[in-house]
PDB file of C-alpha atoms in Angstrom:
ATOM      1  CA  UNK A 125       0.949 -22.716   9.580  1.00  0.00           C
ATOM      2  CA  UNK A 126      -2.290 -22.633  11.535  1.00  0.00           C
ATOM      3  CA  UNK A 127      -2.342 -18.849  12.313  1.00  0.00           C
ATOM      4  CA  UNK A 128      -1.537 -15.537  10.518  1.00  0.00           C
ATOM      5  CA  UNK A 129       1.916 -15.052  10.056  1.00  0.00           C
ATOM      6  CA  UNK A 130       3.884 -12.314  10.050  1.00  0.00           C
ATOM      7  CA  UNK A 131       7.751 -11.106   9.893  1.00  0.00           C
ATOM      8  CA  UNK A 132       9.728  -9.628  11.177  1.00  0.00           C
ATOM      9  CA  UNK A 133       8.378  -9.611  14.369  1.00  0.00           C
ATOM     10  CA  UNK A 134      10.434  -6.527  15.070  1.00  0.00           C
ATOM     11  CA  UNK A 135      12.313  -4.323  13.204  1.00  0.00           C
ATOM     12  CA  UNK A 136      14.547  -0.641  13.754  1.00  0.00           C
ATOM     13  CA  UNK A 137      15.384   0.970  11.194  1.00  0.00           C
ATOM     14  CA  UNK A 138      16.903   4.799  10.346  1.00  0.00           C
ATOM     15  CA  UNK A 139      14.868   7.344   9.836  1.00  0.00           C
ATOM     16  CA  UNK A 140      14.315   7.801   5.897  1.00  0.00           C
ATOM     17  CA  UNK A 141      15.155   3.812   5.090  1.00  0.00           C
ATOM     18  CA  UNK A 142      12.437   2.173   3.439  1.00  0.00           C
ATOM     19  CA  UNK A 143      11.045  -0.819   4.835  1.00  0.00           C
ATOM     20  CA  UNK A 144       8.817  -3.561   3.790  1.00  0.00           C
ATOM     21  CA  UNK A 145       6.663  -5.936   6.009  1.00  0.00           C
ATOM     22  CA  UNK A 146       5.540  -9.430   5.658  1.00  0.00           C
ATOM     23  CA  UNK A 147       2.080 -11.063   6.206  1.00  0.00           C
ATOM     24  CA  UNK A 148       0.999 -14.558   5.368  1.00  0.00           C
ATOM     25  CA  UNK A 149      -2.298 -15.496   5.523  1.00  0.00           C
ATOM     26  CA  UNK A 150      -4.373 -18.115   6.968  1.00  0.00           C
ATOM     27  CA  UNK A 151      -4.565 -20.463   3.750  1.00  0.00           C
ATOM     28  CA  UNK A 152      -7.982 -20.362   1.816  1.00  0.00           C
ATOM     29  CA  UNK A 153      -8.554 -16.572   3.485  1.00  0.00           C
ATOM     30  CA  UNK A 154      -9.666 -14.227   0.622  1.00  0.00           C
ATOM     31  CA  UNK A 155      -9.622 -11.039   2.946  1.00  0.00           C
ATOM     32  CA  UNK A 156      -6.759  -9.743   4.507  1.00  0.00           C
ATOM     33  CA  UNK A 157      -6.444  -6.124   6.763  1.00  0.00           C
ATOM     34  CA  UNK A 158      -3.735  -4.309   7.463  1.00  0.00           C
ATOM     35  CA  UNK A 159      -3.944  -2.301  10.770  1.00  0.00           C
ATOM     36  CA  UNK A 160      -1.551  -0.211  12.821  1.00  0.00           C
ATOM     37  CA  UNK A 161      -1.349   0.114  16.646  1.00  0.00           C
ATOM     38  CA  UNK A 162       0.872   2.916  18.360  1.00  0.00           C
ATOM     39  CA  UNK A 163       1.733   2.559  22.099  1.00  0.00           C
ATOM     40  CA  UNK A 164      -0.944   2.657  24.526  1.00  0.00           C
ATOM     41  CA  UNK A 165      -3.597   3.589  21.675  1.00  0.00           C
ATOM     42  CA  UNK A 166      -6.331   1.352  19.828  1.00  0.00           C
ATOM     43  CA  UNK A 167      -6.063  -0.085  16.334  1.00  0.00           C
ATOM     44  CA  UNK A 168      -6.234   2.340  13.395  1.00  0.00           C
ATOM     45  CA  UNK A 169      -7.077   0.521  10.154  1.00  0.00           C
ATOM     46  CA  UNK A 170      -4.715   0.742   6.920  1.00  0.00           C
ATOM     47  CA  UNK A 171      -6.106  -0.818   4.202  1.00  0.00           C
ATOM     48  CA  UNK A 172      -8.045  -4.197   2.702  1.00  0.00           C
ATOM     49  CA  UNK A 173      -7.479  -6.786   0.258  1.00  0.00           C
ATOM     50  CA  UNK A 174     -10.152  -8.991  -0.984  1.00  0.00           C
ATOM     51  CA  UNK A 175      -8.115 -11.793  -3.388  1.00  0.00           C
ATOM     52  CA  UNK A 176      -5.357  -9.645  -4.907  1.00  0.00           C
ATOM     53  CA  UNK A 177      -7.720  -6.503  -4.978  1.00  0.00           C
ATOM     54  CA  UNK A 178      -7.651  -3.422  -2.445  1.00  0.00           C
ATOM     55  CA  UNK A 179     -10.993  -1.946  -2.703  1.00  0.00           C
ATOM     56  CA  UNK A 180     -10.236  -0.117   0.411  1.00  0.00           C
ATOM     57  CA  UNK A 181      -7.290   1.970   0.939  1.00  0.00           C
ATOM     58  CA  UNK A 182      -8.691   5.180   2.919  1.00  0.00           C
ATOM     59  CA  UNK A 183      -7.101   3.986   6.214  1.00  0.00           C
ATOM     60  CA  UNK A 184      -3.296   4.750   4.572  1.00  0.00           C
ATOM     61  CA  UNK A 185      -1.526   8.182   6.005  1.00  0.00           C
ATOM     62  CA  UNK A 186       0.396   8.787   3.346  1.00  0.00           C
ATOM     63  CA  UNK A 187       1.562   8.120  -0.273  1.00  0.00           C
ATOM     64  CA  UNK A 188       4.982   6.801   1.359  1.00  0.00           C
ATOM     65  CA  UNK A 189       2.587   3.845   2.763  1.00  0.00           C
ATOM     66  CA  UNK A 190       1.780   1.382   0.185  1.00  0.00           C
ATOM     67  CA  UNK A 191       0.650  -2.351   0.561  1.00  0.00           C
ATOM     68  CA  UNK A 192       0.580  -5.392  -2.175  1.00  0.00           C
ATOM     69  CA  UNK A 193      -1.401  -9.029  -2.473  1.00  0.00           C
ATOM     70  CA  UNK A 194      -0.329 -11.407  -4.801  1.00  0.00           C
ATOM     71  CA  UNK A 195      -1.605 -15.115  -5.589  1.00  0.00           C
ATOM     72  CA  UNK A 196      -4.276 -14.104  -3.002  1.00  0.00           C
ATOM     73  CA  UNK A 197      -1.906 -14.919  -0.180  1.00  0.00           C
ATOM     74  CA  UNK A 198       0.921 -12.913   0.808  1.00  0.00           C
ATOM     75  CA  UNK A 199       0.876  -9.894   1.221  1.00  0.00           C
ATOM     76  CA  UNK A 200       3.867  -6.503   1.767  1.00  0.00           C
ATOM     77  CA  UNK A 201       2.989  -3.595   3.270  1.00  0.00           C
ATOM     78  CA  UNK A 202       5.513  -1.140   2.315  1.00  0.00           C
ATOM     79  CA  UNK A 203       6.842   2.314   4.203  1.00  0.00           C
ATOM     80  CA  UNK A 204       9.376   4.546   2.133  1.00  0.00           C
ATOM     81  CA  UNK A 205      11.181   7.029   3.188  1.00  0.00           C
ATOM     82  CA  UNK A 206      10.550   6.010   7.428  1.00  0.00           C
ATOM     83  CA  UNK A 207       9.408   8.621   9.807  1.00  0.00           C
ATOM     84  CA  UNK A 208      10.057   8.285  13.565  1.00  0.00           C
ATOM     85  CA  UNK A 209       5.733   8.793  13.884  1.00  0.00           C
ATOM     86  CA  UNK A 210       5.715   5.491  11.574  1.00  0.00           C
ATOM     87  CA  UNK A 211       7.048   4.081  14.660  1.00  0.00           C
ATOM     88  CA  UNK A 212       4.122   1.436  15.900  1.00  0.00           C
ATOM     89  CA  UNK A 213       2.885  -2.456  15.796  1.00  0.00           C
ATOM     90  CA  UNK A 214       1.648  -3.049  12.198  1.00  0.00           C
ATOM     91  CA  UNK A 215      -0.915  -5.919  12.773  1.00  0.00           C
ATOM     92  CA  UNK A 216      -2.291  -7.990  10.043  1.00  0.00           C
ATOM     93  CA  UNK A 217      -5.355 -10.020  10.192  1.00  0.00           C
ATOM     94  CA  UNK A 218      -7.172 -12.428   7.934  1.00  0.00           C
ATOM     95  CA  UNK A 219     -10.970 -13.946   7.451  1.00  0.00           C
ATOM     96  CA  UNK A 220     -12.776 -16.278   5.467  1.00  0.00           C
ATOM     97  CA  UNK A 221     -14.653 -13.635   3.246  1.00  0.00           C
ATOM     98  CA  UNK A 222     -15.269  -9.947   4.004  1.00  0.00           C
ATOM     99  CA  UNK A 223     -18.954  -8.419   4.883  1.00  0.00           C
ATOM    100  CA  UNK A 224     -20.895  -9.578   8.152  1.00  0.00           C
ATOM    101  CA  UNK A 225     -20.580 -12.861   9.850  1.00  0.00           C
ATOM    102  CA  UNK A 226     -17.287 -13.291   9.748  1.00  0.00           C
ATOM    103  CA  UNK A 227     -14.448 -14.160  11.865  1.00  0.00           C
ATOM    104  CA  UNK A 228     -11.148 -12.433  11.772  1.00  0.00           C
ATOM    105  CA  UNK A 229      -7.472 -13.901  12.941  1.00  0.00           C
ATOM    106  CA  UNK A 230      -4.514 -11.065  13.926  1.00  0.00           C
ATOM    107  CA  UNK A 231      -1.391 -11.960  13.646  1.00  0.00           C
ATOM    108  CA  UNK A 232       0.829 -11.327  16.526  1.00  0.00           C
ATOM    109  CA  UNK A 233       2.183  -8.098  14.785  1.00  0.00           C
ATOM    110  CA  UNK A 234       5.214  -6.321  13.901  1.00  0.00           C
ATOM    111  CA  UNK A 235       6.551  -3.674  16.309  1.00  0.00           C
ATOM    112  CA  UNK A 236       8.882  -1.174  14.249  1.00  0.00           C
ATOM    113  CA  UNK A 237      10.854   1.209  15.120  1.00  0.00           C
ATOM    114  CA  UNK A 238      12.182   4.481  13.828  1.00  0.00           C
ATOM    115  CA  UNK A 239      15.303   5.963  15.258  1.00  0.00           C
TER     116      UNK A 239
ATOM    117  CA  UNK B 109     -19.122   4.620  10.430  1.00  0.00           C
ATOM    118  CA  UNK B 110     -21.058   3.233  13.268  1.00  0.00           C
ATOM    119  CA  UNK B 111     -20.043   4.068  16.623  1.00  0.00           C
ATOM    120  CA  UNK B 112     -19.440   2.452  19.887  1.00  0.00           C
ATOM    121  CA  UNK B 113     -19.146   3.479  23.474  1.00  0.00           C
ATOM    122  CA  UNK B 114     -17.289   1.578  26.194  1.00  0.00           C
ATOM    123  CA  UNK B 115     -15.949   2.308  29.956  1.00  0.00           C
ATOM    124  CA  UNK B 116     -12.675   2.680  29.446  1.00  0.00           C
ATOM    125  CA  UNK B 117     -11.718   0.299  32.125  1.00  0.00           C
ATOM    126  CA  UNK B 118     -13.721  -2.232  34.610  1.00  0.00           C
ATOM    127  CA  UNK B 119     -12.361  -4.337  37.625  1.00  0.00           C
ATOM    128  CA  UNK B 120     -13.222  -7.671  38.651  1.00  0.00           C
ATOM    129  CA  UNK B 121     -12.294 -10.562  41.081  1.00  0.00           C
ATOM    130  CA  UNK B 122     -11.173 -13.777  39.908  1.00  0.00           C
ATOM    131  CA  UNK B 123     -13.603 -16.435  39.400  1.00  0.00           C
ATOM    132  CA  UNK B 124     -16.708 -13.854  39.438  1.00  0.00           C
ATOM    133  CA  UNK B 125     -18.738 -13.088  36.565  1.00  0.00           C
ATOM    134  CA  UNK B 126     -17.982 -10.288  34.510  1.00  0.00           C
ATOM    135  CA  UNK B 127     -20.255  -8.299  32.007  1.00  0.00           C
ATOM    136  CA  UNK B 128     -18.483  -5.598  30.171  1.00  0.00           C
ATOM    137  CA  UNK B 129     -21.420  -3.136  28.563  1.00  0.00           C
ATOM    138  CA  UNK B 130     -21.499  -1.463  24.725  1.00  0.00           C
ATOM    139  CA  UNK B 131     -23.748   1.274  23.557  1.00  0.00           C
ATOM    140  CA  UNK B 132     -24.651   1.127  19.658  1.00  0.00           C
ATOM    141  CA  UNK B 133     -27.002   3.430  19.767  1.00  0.00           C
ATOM    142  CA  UNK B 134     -26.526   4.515  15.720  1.00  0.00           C
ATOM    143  CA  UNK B 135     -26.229   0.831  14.552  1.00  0.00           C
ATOM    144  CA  UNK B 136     -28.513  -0.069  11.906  1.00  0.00           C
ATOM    145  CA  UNK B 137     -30.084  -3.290  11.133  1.00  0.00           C
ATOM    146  CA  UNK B 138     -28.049  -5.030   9.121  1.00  0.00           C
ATOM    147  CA  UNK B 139     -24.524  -4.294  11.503  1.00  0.00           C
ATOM    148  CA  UNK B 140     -23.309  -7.357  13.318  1.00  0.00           C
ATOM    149  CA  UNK B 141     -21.912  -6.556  16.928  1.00  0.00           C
ATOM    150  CA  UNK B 142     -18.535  -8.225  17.335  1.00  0.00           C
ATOM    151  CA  UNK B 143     -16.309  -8.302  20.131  1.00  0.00           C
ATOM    152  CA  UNK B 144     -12.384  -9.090  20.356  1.00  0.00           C
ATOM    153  CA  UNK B 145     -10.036  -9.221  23.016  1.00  0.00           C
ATOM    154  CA  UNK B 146      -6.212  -7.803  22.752  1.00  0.00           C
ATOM    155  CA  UNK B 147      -3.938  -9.642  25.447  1.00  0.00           C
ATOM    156  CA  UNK B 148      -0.782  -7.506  26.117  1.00  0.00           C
ATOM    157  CA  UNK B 149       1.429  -7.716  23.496  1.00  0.00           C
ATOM    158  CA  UNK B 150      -0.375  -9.743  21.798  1.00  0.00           C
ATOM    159  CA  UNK B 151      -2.591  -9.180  18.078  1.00  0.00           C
ATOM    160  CA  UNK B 152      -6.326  -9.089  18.768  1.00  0.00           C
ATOM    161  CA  UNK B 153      -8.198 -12.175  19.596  1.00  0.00           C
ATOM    162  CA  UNK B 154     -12.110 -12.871  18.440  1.00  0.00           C
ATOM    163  CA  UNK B 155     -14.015 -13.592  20.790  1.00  0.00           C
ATOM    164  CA  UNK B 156     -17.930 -13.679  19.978  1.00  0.00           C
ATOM    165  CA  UNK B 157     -20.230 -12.180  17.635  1.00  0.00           C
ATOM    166  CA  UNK B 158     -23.656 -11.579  16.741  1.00  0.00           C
ATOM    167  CA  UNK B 159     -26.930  -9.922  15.443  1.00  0.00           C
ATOM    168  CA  UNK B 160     -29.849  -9.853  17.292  1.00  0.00           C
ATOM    169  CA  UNK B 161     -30.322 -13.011  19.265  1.00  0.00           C
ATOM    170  CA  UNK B 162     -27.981 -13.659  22.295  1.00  0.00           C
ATOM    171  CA  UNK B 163     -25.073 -15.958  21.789  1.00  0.00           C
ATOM    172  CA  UNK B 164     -22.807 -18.440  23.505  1.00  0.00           C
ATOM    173  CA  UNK B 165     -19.836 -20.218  22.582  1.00  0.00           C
ATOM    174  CA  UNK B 166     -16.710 -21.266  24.714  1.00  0.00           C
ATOM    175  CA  UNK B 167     -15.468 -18.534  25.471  1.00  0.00           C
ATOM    176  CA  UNK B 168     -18.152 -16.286  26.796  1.00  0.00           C
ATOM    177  CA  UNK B 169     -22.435 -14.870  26.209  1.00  0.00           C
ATOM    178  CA  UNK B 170     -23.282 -11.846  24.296  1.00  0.00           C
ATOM    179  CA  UNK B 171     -26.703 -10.349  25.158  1.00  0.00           C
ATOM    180  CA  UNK B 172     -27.866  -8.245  22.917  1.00  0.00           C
ATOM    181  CA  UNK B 173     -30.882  -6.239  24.078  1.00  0.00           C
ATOM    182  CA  UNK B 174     -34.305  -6.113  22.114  1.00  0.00           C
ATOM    183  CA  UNK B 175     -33.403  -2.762  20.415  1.00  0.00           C
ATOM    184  CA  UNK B 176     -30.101  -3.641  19.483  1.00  0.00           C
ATOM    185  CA  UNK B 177     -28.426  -0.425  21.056  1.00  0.00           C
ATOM    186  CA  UNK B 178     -26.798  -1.728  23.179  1.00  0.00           C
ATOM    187  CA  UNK B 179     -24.617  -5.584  24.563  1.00  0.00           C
ATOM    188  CA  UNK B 180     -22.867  -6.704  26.574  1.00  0.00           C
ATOM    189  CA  UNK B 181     -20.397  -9.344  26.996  1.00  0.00           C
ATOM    190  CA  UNK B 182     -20.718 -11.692  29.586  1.00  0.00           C
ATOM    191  CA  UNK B 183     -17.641 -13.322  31.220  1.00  0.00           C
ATOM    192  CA  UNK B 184     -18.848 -16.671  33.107  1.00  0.00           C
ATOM    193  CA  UNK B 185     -16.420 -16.742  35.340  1.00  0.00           C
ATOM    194  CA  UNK B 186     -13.068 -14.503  35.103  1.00  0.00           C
ATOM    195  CA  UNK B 187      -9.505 -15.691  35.552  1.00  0.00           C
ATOM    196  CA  UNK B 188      -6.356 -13.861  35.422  1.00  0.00           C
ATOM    197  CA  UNK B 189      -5.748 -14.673  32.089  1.00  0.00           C
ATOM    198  CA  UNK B 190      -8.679 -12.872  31.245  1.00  0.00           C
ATOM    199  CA  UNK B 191      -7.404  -9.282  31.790  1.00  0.00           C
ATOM    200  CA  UNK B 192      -7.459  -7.635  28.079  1.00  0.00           C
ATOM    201  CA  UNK B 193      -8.919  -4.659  26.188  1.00  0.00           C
ATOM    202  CA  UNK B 194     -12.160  -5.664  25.551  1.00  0.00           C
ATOM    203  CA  UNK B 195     -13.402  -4.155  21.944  1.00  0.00           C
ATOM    204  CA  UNK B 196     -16.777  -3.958  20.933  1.00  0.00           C
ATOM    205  CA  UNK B 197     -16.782  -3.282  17.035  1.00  0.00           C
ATOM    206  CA  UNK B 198     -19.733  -2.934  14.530  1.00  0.00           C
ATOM    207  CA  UNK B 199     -19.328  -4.783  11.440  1.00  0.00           C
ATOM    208  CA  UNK B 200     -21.566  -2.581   8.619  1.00  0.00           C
ATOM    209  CA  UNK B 201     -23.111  -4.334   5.519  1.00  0.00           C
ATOM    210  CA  UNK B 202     -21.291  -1.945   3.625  1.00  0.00           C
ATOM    211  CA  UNK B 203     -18.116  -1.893   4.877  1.00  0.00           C
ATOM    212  CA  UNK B 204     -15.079  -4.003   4.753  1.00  0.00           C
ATOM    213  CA  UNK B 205     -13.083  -3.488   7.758  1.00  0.00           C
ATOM    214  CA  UNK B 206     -13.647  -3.798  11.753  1.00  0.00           C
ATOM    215  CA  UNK B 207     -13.241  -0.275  13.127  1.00  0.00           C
ATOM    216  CA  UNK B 208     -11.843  -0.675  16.488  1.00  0.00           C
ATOM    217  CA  UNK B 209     -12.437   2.138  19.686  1.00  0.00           C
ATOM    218  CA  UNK B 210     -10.670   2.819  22.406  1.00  0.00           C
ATOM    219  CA  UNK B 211     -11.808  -0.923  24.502  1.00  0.00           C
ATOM    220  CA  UNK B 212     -12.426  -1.635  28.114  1.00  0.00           C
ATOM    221  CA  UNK B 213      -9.439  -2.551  29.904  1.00  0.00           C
ATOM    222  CA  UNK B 214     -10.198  -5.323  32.278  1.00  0.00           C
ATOM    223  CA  UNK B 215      -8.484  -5.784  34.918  1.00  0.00           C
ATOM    224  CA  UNK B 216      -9.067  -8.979  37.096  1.00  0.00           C
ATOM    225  CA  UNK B 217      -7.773  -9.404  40.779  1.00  0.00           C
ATOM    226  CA  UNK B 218      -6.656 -12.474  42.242  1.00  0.00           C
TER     227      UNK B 218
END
């Protein structure tokens, strides 16, 4: 596709269910961000991948967040054991390369829901 | 990391020119100033981006003054669609993510 992918675009789930979350790159993009977004608040970054590598995982809450890359494309962000605060619009985004000068594309999110 | 201050929300009449400010008072030399717009309900959208000369592209101007502390973003001419949260981000040399603030919500009046 031409644009960052991602699915499901929503999702509810019970409180304690693990889920897992799905975000395809633009093709060619060697830098992919994970950010989360809870209602009426800004964007609150969750970790970055450059190829299959995350050199940067300080933005994740806790050690029931956890994200993979693989083949330097897709990429899973994974939430064990859900908590009704989990509750938000995980965005992903994409670029080119990482560092200065460089553009990046969002997905159009996916808004989950703990109950 | 590097900070940014926007008004949390500005008004503006259709078709008018709109120019949304940013302080960056802390930014060092090497941090690009980007800004992206979030539609409702939509992901984040780039809009322009630069360093220390003033830009143009499609979409809008960024001015960016001669001690880089502050920009703004310059709207030619604003239409409805244009209402957003307007984000003005600092992209540092050493760091690998776009931090985002709290944006200026825009709201434009028919």
């Amino acid at each position: 596709g031409a644009g960052v992918s991602q699915s499901p675009s929503n999702k509810v789930t019970e409180k304690g269910k693990d889920v897992e979350l799905r975000c395809d790159p633009i093709s060619g993009h060697t830098a992919l961000y994970w950010y989360r977004q809870s209602l009426g608040q800004g964007l609150e970054f969750l970790i970055y991948f450059q190829g299959n590598s995350a050199p940067d995982k300080s933005g994740l809450p806790s050690d029931r967040f956890s994200a993979e890359r693989t083949g330097g494309s897709v990429s899973t962000l994974t939430i064990q054991r859900t908590q009704q605060e989990d509750s938000a619009v995980y965005l992903c985004a994409s670029s080119l390369r990482t560092g200065m000068n460089t553009e990046a594309f969002f997905g159009q999110g996916t808004r989950l829901t703990v109950v | 990391d590097a900070k940014t201050t926007q008004p949390n929300s500005m008004e503006s009449n259709e078709e008018e020119p709109v120019h949304l400010p940013c302080n960056h008072s802390t930014i060092s030399g090497t941090d690009y100033i980007h800004w992206y717009r979030q539609l409702p309900s939509q992901g984040p959208e780039y809009v322009i981006h630069g360093l220390t000369s003033n830009v143009n592209n499609r979409m809008a101007s960024l001015a960016i003054a001669e001690d880089r502390k502050s920009s703004t973003l310059i709207l030619h001419r604003a239409t409805l669609r244009d209402a957003a949260v307007y984000y003005c981000i600092l992209e540092e040399t050493s760091g690998s993510r776009l931090t985002f603030g709290e944006g200026t919500q825009l709201t434009v009046n028919p």
